[in-house]
mmCIF file of C-alpha atoms and ligand atoms in Angstrom:
data_model
loop_
_atom_site.group_PDB
_atom_site.id
_atom_site.type_symbol
_atom_site.label_atom_id
_atom_site.label_comp_id
_atom_site.label_asym_id
_atom_site.label_seq_id
_atom_site.Cartn_x
_atom_site.Cartn_y
_atom_site.Cartn_z
ATOM 1 C CA MET N 157 0.058 -0.016 0.011
ATOM 2 C CA ASN N 158 1.376 3.466 -0.918
ATOM 3 C CA GLU N 159 1.878 4.914 2.621
ATOM 4 C CA ILE N 160 2.123 8.514 1.652
ATOM 5 C CA ASN N 161 -1.253 8.531 -0.279
ATOM 6 C CA GLU N 162 -2.992 6.040 2.063
ATOM 7 C CA PRO N 163 -2.628 7.124 5.624
ATOM 8 C CA LEU N 164 -5.352 4.970 6.986
ATOM 9 C CA GLN N 165 -4.725 1.714 8.105
ATOM 10 C CA ASN N 166 -8.391 1.003 6.894
ATOM 11 C CA LEU N 167 -11.115 2.897 5.679
ATOM 12 C CA GLU N 168 -13.059 2.540 8.962
ATOM 13 C CA GLU N 169 -10.392 4.646 10.807
ATOM 14 C CA TRP N 170 -12.238 7.376 9.202
ATOM 15 C CA GLU N 171 -15.472 5.939 10.387
ATOM 16 C CA ASP N 172 -14.302 5.240 13.908
ATOM 17 C CA PHE N 173 -13.029 9.113 14.189
ATOM 18 C CA LEU N 174 -16.792 10.149 12.896
ATOM 19 C CA LYS N 175 -17.960 7.876 15.763
ATOM 20 C CA VAL N 176 -16.039 9.797 18.680
ATOM 21 C CA ARG N 177 -17.025 13.255 17.042
ATOM 22 C CA TYR N 178 -20.823 12.310 16.694
ATOM 23 C CA PRO N 179 -21.567 10.198 19.927
ATOM 24 C CA GLU N 180 -24.842 8.088 19.408
ATOM 25 C CA ASP N 181 -27.580 9.436 21.258
ATOM 26 C CA GLN N 182 -29.462 7.667 23.898
ATOM 27 C CA LYS N 183 -32.885 7.356 22.462
ATOM 28 C CA GLY N 184 -34.798 7.850 19.202
ATOM 29 C CA GLN N 185 -32.085 8.558 16.895
ATOM 30 C CA SER N 186 -33.794 6.597 14.235
ATOM 31 C CA GLU N 187 -36.608 8.843 14.262
ATOM 32 C CA ILE N 188 -37.643 11.266 11.738
ATOM 33 C CA LYS N 189 -37.603 14.587 13.908
ATOM 34 C CA PRO N 190 -36.859 18.125 12.996
ATOM 35 C CA PHE N 191 -33.461 19.123 12.476
ATOM 36 C CA GLN N 192 -31.246 20.449 15.133
ATOM 37 C CA ALA N 193 -27.231 20.569 14.632
ATOM 38 C CA ILE N 194 -25.811 18.486 16.963
ATOM 39 C CA ASP N 195 -23.049 20.921 18.264
ATOM 40 C CA SER N 196 -24.936 24.108 18.074
ATOM 41 C CA ASN N 197 -24.250 25.129 21.778
ATOM 42 C CA LYS N 198 -20.641 23.812 21.643
ATOM 43 C CA LYS N 199 -17.942 26.036 21.971
ATOM 44 C CA GLN N 200 -15.106 26.236 19.394
ATOM 45 C CA GLU N 201 -12.449 24.852 21.710
ATOM 46 C CA GLU N 202 -14.545 21.855 22.195
ATOM 47 C CA PHE N 203 -15.185 21.184 18.589
ATOM 48 C CA ARG N 204 -11.373 21.751 18.081
ATOM 49 C CA ASN N 205 -10.745 18.745 20.615
ATOM 50 C CA TYR N 206 -11.692 16.075 18.218
ATOM 51 C CA GLU N 207 -8.788 17.393 16.084
ATOM 52 C CA VAL N 208 -6.331 17.151 18.841
ATOM 53 C CA ASP N 209 -7.385 13.873 19.899
ATOM 54 C CA ALA N 210 -7.586 12.311 16.218
ATOM 55 C CA ARG N 211 -4.905 9.640 15.418
ATOM 56 C CA PRO N 212 -2.002 10.744 13.289
ATOM 57 C CA THR N 213 -3.174 8.784 10.448
ATOM 58 C CA VAL N 214 -6.606 10.255 10.650
ATOM 59 C CA ARG N 215 -5.215 13.782 10.767
ATOM 60 C CA GLU N 216 -2.815 12.969 7.720
ATOM 61 C CA PHE N 217 -6.000 11.499 5.847
ATOM 62 C CA TYR N 218 -7.862 14.862 6.405
ATOM 63 C CA ARG N 219 -4.834 16.851 5.180
ATOM 64 C CA LEU N 220 -4.637 15.018 1.890
ATOM 65 C CA ASN N 221 -8.553 15.176 1.534
ATOM 66 C CA HIS N 222 -8.628 18.871 2.158
ATOM 67 C CA ARG N 223 -5.456 19.728 0.153
ATOM 68 C CA PHE N 224 -6.172 17.688 -3.092
ATOM 69 C CA GLN N 225 -10.373 17.925 -3.238
ATOM 70 C CA THR N 226 -10.342 20.973 -5.574
ATOM 71 C CA PHE N 227 -13.275 22.014 -7.707
ATOM 72 C CA ASP N 228 -11.252 20.769 -10.956
ATOM 73 C CA PHE N 229 -10.631 17.531 -9.383
ATOM 74 C CA VAL N 230 -14.066 16.750 -8.551
ATOM 75 C CA GLN N 231 -14.819 17.618 -12.454
ATOM 76 C CA ALA N 232 -12.194 15.247 -13.562
ATOM 77 C CA LYS N 233 -13.278 12.623 -11.373
ATOM 78 C CA ARG N 234 -16.676 12.908 -12.440
ATOM 79 C CA ARG N 235 -15.776 12.781 -16.143
ATOM 80 C CA GLU N 236 -13.500 9.726 -15.282
ATOM 81 C CA PHE N 237 -16.201 7.507 -13.337
ATOM 82 C CA LEU N 238 -19.514 8.648 -14.284
ATOM 83 C CA SER N 239 -19.878 7.245 -17.777
ATOM 84 C CA LEU N 240 -20.316 3.994 -15.650
ATOM 85 C CA ASN N 241 -18.558 1.839 -18.160
ATOM 86 C CA ARG N 242 -16.084 -0.047 -16.215
ATOM 87 C CA ARG N 243 -17.962 -3.311 -15.132
ATOM 88 C CA LYS N 244 -21.879 -4.742 -15.320
ATOM 89 C CA MET N 245 -22.575 -6.273 -11.992
ATOM 90 C CA GLY N 246 -25.333 -7.271 -9.907
ATOM 91 C CA VAL N 247 -25.525 -6.053 -6.284
ATOM 92 C CA TRP N 248 -24.723 -9.262 -4.701
ATOM 93 C CA GLU N 249 -21.570 -9.459 -7.187
ATOM 94 C CA ALA N 250 -20.607 -5.901 -6.416
ATOM 95 C CA MET N 251 -20.937 -6.461 -2.754
ATOM 96 C CA GLU N 252 -18.710 -9.488 -2.945
ATOM 97 C CA TYR N 253 -16.198 -7.423 -5.196
ATOM 98 C CA LEU N 254 -15.901 -4.856 -2.678
ATOM 99 C CA ASN N 255 -15.236 -7.620 -0.060
ATOM 100 C CA THR N 256 -11.979 -8.176 -1.896
ATOM 101 C CA LEU N 257 -10.683 -5.177 -0.573
ATOM 102 C CA VAL N 258 -7.589 -5.946 1.330
ATOM 103 C CA ASP N 259 -6.518 -3.502 4.157
ATOM 104 C CA ASP N 260 -5.051 -3.607 7.428
ATOM 105 C CA SER N 261 -8.184 -4.515 9.146
ATOM 106 C CA ASP N 262 -8.360 -7.038 11.708
ATOM 107 C CA PRO N 263 -10.563 -10.023 10.671
ATOM 108 C CA ASP N 264 -11.258 -11.426 13.862
ATOM 109 C CA THR N 265 -12.637 -8.160 15.105
ATOM 110 C CA ASP N 266 -13.643 -5.877 12.295
ATOM 111 C CA LEU N 267 -16.514 -6.337 9.929
ATOM 112 C CA SER N 268 -15.885 -7.310 6.445
ATOM 113 C CA GLN N 269 -17.272 -4.778 3.842
ATOM 114 C CA LEU N 270 -20.097 -7.226 3.119
ATOM 115 C CA GLU N 271 -20.806 -7.662 6.864
ATOM 116 C CA HIS N 272 -20.857 -3.859 7.468
ATOM 117 C CA LEU N 273 -23.504 -3.431 4.422
ATOM 118 C CA LEU N 274 -25.490 -6.506 5.853
ATOM 119 C CA GLN N 275 -25.517 -5.326 9.518
ATOM 120 C CA THR N 276 -26.764 -1.741 8.203
ATOM 121 C CA ALA N 277 -29.719 -3.068 6.343
ATOM 122 C CA GLU N 278 -30.689 -5.706 8.924
ATOM 123 C CA GLN N 279 -30.649 -3.001 11.619
ATOM 124 C CA ILE N 280 -32.921 -0.817 9.199
ATOM 125 C CA ARG N 281 -34.992 -4.130 8.577
ATOM 126 C CA GLN N 282 -35.605 -5.045 12.522
ATOM 127 C CA ASP N 283 -36.712 -1.528 12.930
ATOM 128 C CA GLY N 284 -39.556 -1.923 10.473
ATOM 129 C CA HIS N 285 -38.614 0.697 7.833
ATOM 130 C CA PRO N 286 -39.891 0.063 4.254
ATOM 131 C CA ARG N 287 -38.242 -2.582 2.120
ATOM 132 C CA TRP N 288 -36.388 0.275 -0.317
ATOM 133 C CA PHE N 289 -35.033 1.731 2.940
ATOM 134 C CA ILE N 290 -33.731 -1.854 3.664
ATOM 135 C CA LEU N 291 -31.999 -2.029 0.286
ATOM 136 C CA THR N 292 -30.606 1.340 0.503
ATOM 137 C CA GLY N 293 -28.811 0.116 3.468
ATOM 138 C CA LEU N 294 -27.322 -2.661 2.237
ATOM 139 C CA ILE N 295 -25.948 -0.709 -1.147
ATOM 140 C CA HIS N 296 -24.839 2.394 0.700
ATOM 141 C CA ASP N 297 -21.096 1.878 0.684
ATOM 142 C CA LEU N 298 -20.725 0.130 -2.574
ATOM 143 C CA GLY N 299 -19.043 2.911 -4.053
ATOM 144 C CA LYS N 300 -16.103 2.442 -1.995
ATOM 145 C CA MET N 301 -15.027 -0.126 -4.977
ATOM 146 C CA LEU N 302 -13.491 3.001 -6.090
ATOM 147 C CA CYS N 303 -10.491 1.922 -3.912
ATOM 148 C CA LEU N 304 -10.292 -1.283 -5.897
ATOM 149 C CA TYR N 305 -10.087 0.813 -9.131
ATOM 150 C CA GLY N 306 -6.638 2.348 -7.326
ATOM 151 C CA GLU N 307 -8.107 5.419 -6.202
ATOM 152 C CA PRO N 308 -6.586 6.943 -3.063
ATOM 153 C CA GLN N 309 -8.590 6.918 0.240
ATOM 154 C CA TRP N 310 -9.107 10.688 0.473
ATOM 155 C CA ALA N 311 -10.592 10.592 -3.043
ATOM 156 C CA VAL N 312 -12.993 7.546 -1.496
ATOM 157 C CA VAL N 313 -14.078 8.426 1.808
ATOM 158 C CA GLY N 314 -14.372 11.557 4.271
ATOM 159 C CA ASP N 315 -16.769 13.794 4.933
ATOM 160 C CA THR N 316 -18.096 15.454 1.880
ATOM 161 C CA PHE N 317 -18.233 19.344 1.422
ATOM 162 C CA PRO N 318 -19.117 21.526 -1.755
ATOM 163 C CA VAL N 319 -16.538 22.489 -3.924
ATOM 164 C CA GLY N 320 -16.839 26.052 -5.833
ATOM 165 C CA CYS N 321 -17.769 27.866 -2.462
ATOM 166 C CA ALA N 322 -16.494 28.955 0.577
ATOM 167 C CA TYR N 323 -15.633 25.795 3.087
ATOM 168 C CA SER N 324 -17.793 25.761 6.202
ATOM 169 C CA GLU N 325 -15.746 26.545 9.526
ATOM 170 C CA ARG N 326 -17.632 23.247 10.923
ATOM 171 C CA ILE N 327 -15.760 21.303 8.504
ATOM 172 C CA VAL N 328 -13.159 19.261 10.482
ATOM 173 C CA PHE N 329 -9.713 20.067 10.090
ATOM 174 C CA HIS N 330 -10.619 23.554 8.565
ATOM 175 C CA GLN N 331 -7.095 25.034 8.489
ATOM 176 C CA PHE N 332 -5.852 22.154 5.870
ATOM 177 C CA PHE N 333 -7.942 24.130 3.212
ATOM 178 C CA ALA N 334 -5.528 26.829 3.473
ATOM 179 C CA ASP N 335 -3.253 24.429 1.185
ATOM 180 C CA ASN N 336 -5.961 23.894 -1.283
ATOM 181 C CA PRO N 337 -5.498 25.921 -4.385
ATOM 182 C CA ASP N 338 -9.397 26.613 -4.430
ATOM 183 C CA SER N 339 -8.638 28.727 -1.301
ATOM 184 C CA ARG N 340 -6.533 31.324 -3.455
ATOM 185 C CA GLU N 341 -9.322 31.256 -6.180
ATOM 186 C CA PRO N 342 -11.522 34.529 -5.007
ATOM 187 C CA LYS N 343 -14.532 33.436 -6.926
ATOM 188 C CA TYR N 344 -14.789 30.023 -5.087
ATOM 189 C CA GLN N 345 -14.231 31.710 -1.731
ATOM 190 C CA THR N 346 -17.403 33.683 -1.406
ATOM 191 C CA ARG N 347 -20.218 32.265 0.534
ATOM 192 C CA LEU N 348 -22.268 31.280 -2.444
ATOM 193 C CA GLY N 349 -19.294 30.792 -4.720
ATOM 194 C CA ILE N 350 -20.219 29.815 -8.047
ATOM 195 C CA TYR N 351 -23.640 28.694 -6.957
ATOM 196 C CA GLU N 352 -27.248 30.543 -6.525
ATOM 197 C CA GLU N 353 -28.983 31.152 -3.202
ATOM 198 C CA GLY N 354 -31.033 28.049 -2.863
ATOM 199 C CA CYS N 355 -30.097 26.554 -6.054
ATOM 200 C CA GLY N 356 -30.606 23.142 -4.753
ATOM 201 C CA LEU N 357 -27.822 20.235 -4.114
ATOM 202 C CA ASP N 358 -28.516 18.773 -7.084
ATOM 203 C CA ASN N 359 -26.846 21.972 -8.927
ATOM 204 C CA VAL N 360 -23.950 21.526 -6.551
ATOM 205 C CA CYS N 361 -20.551 19.637 -6.671
ATOM 206 C CA LEU N 362 -19.668 17.956 -3.630
ATOM 207 C CA SER N 363 -15.950 16.768 -2.908
ATOM 208 C CA TRP N 364 -15.419 13.328 -4.634
ATOM 209 C CA GLY N 365 -16.361 10.097 -3.084
ATOM 210 C CA HIS N 366 -17.996 6.967 -2.961
ATOM 211 C CA ASP N 367 -21.385 8.690 -2.166
ATOM 212 C CA GLU N 368 -21.938 10.194 -5.589
ATOM 213 C CA TYR N 369 -20.494 7.032 -7.417
ATOM 214 C CA ILE N 370 -23.143 4.795 -5.842
ATOM 215 C CA TYR N 371 -25.952 7.196 -6.170
ATOM 216 C CA GLN N 372 -25.416 7.521 -10.088
ATOM 217 C CA VAL N 373 -25.251 3.695 -10.624
ATOM 218 C CA VAL N 374 -28.708 3.045 -8.950
ATOM 219 C CA LYS N 375 -30.440 6.462 -9.548
ATOM 220 C CA ASP N 376 -33.090 5.564 -11.646
ATOM 221 C CA HIS N 377 -34.402 2.805 -9.346
ATOM 222 C CA LEU N 378 -34.738 3.985 -6.058
ATOM 223 C CA PRO N 379 -37.379 6.276 -4.513
ATOM 224 C CA GLN N 380 -36.024 9.763 -4.090
ATOM 225 C CA GLU N 381 -35.455 9.389 -0.033
ATOM 226 C CA GLY N 382 -33.341 6.635 -0.542
ATOM 227 C CA LEU N 383 -31.173 8.406 -3.323
ATOM 228 C CA TYR N 384 -30.872 11.247 -1.017
ATOM 229 C CA MET N 385 -29.596 8.874 1.719
ATOM 230 C CA LEU N 386 -26.932 7.410 -0.712
ATOM 231 C CA ARG N 387 -25.896 10.629 -2.343
ATOM 232 C CA TYR N 388 -25.471 12.651 0.836
ATOM 233 C CA HIS N 389 -24.730 10.247 3.557
ATOM 234 C CA SER N 390 -21.179 11.732 4.182
ATOM 235 C CA PHE N 391 -22.068 15.095 3.761
ATOM 236 C CA TYR N 392 -21.543 15.371 7.623
ATOM 237 C CA PRO N 393 -21.339 19.344 7.259
ATOM 238 C CA ALA N 394 -24.679 19.557 6.251
ATOM 239 C CA HIS N 395 -26.549 16.507 7.874
ATOM 240 C CA LYS N 396 -25.041 16.796 11.498
ATOM 241 C CA GLU N 397 -23.666 20.475 11.493
ATOM 242 C CA GLY N 398 -26.500 22.102 9.784
ATOM 243 C CA GLU N 399 -24.377 24.067 7.331
ATOM 244 C CA TYR N 400 -24.957 24.847 3.331
ATOM 245 C CA THR N 401 -28.704 25.132 4.205
ATOM 246 C CA HIS N 402 -28.092 28.612 1.747
ATOM 247 C CA LEU N 403 -27.388 26.185 -1.344
ATOM 248 C CA MET N 404 -30.392 23.885 -0.522
ATOM 249 C CA ASN N 405 -34.039 24.202 -1.912
ATOM 250 C CA GLU N 406 -37.246 23.226 -0.382
ATOM 251 C CA GLN N 407 -37.004 19.539 -1.313
ATOM 252 C CA ASP N 408 -33.421 19.263 0.047
ATOM 253 C CA ARG N 409 -34.546 20.145 3.265
ATOM 254 C CA LYS N 410 -37.300 17.793 3.245
ATOM 255 C CA MET N 411 -35.411 14.939 2.319
ATOM 256 C CA PHE N 412 -32.402 15.691 4.524
ATOM 257 C CA GLU N 413 -34.676 14.446 7.318
ATOM 258 C CA TRP N 414 -34.306 10.912 5.582
ATOM 259 C CA VAL N 415 -30.586 11.556 5.500
ATOM 260 C CA ARG N 416 -30.645 12.124 8.819
ATOM 261 C CA ALA N 417 -32.755 9.100 9.857
ATOM 262 C CA PHE N 418 -30.340 7.062 7.817
ATOM 263 C CA ASN N 419 -26.868 8.244 9.590
ATOM 264 C CA PRO N 420 -27.208 6.269 12.827
ATOM 265 C CA TYR N 421 -27.798 2.713 10.963
ATOM 266 C CA ASP N 422 -24.499 3.802 9.009
ATOM 267 C CA LEU N 423 -22.580 4.509 12.143
ATOM 268 C CA TYR N 424 -23.894 2.905 15.244
ATOM 269 C CA THR N 425 -24.360 -0.505 14.276
ATOM 270 C CA LYS N 426 -20.930 -1.720 13.768
ATOM 271 C CA SER N 427 -20.521 -3.393 17.149
ATOM 272 C CA HIS N 428 -23.502 -5.439 16.861
ATOM 273 C CA ALA N 429 -23.361 -9.325 15.893
ATOM 274 C CA ARG N 430 -21.720 -10.458 13.009
ATOM 275 C CA PRO N 431 -24.299 -11.376 10.265
ATOM 276 C CA ASN N 432 -24.889 -14.743 9.073
ATOM 277 C CA VAL N 433 -24.087 -14.064 5.484
ATOM 278 C CA LYS N 434 -25.277 -17.715 4.002
ATOM 279 C CA GLU N 435 -28.658 -17.508 5.878
ATOM 280 C CA LEU N 436 -29.426 -13.940 4.764
ATOM 281 C CA ARG N 437 -28.535 -14.207 1.505
ATOM 282 C CA PRO N 438 -31.834 -15.389 -0.206
ATOM 283 C CA PHE N 439 -33.969 -12.389 1.518
ATOM 284 C CA TYR N 440 -31.662 -10.079 -0.061
ATOM 285 C CA GLU N 441 -31.432 -11.309 -3.500
ATOM 286 C CA ASP N 442 -35.050 -10.813 -3.618
ATOM 287 C CA LEU N 443 -35.229 -7.465 -2.269
ATOM 288 C CA ILE N 444 -32.451 -6.414 -4.765
ATOM 289 C CA ALA N 445 -34.614 -8.216 -7.647
ATOM 290 C CA GLU N 446 -37.586 -6.089 -6.544
ATOM 291 C CA TYR N 447 -35.941 -2.691 -7.486
ATOM 292 C CA LEU N 448 -32.677 -3.259 -9.477
ATOM 293 C CA PRO N 449 -31.910 -4.973 -12.864
ATOM 294 C CA ALA N 450 -29.919 -7.983 -12.753
ATOM 295 C CA LYS N 451 -27.037 -5.983 -14.024
ATOM 296 C CA LEU N 452 -26.007 -2.540 -12.986
ATOM 297 C CA SER N 453 -23.434 -0.390 -15.038
ATOM 298 C CA TRP N 454 -20.510 0.563 -12.962
HETATM 299 FE FE1 FE2 E 698 -20.200 5.582 3.511
HETATM 300 FE FE1 FE2 E 699 -21.219 2.854 5.611
#
């Protein structure tokens, strides 16, 4: 593994950091409820403690992410990957492909990628949510196969943020944006940047990663609520910090309640029991077939 470009031992190191930053609520975290930014009353110093306590590997990961995710980089990656002409794969096949990702996870204690997907979906199912919601949980991280195409960690995972306008102060490790060439482009550094007030997130480019990729692969097949969950599940500055509402339209605001409803299943199910892949497979094969074609373009 190229250690300069790949500081994390595995992708979960980023998510472990998020769990520390956004601890699980006591109760009712999966309910659909009006939004309150989680840290609205916290002082700036408290907020910065997450950075002080972060592992050096996580810190370095964010440094690279904030340095290299420029507006032009995002456009280039969209051109490179969103023609979806790499592979034809069904969802289960894609899950098995993602599972070939070899990193420094501990197979005795860490869940595999496939197990994380099943566990997320199983928890959604146990809470009695609709079938499209369960399916959304099952596929939400398949975009991480970008790693298998040789993409660096900082271009696959990480909290996403809009490019082409000012960086929210509430993005973690904000100081690393000083090394991003876009921070010296005045047109990208106003509150709205290249966008218009209330233009809607569909017109906004976020930093490149696994969310946009899976969204594009399945966008013709799932209900809007599920598509929002896929496309914005890493957009923590918006769904956890309440930032960038000036770029949202009415639909975004409504749909972000679903993005927030999804987040606990992604973040807090990892310690639960290991799913039995063989037993669960028939249920999920049926669910996949209900919504998605036998082969998708990746
Ligand atoms: Fe994810
Ligand atoms: Fe996930």
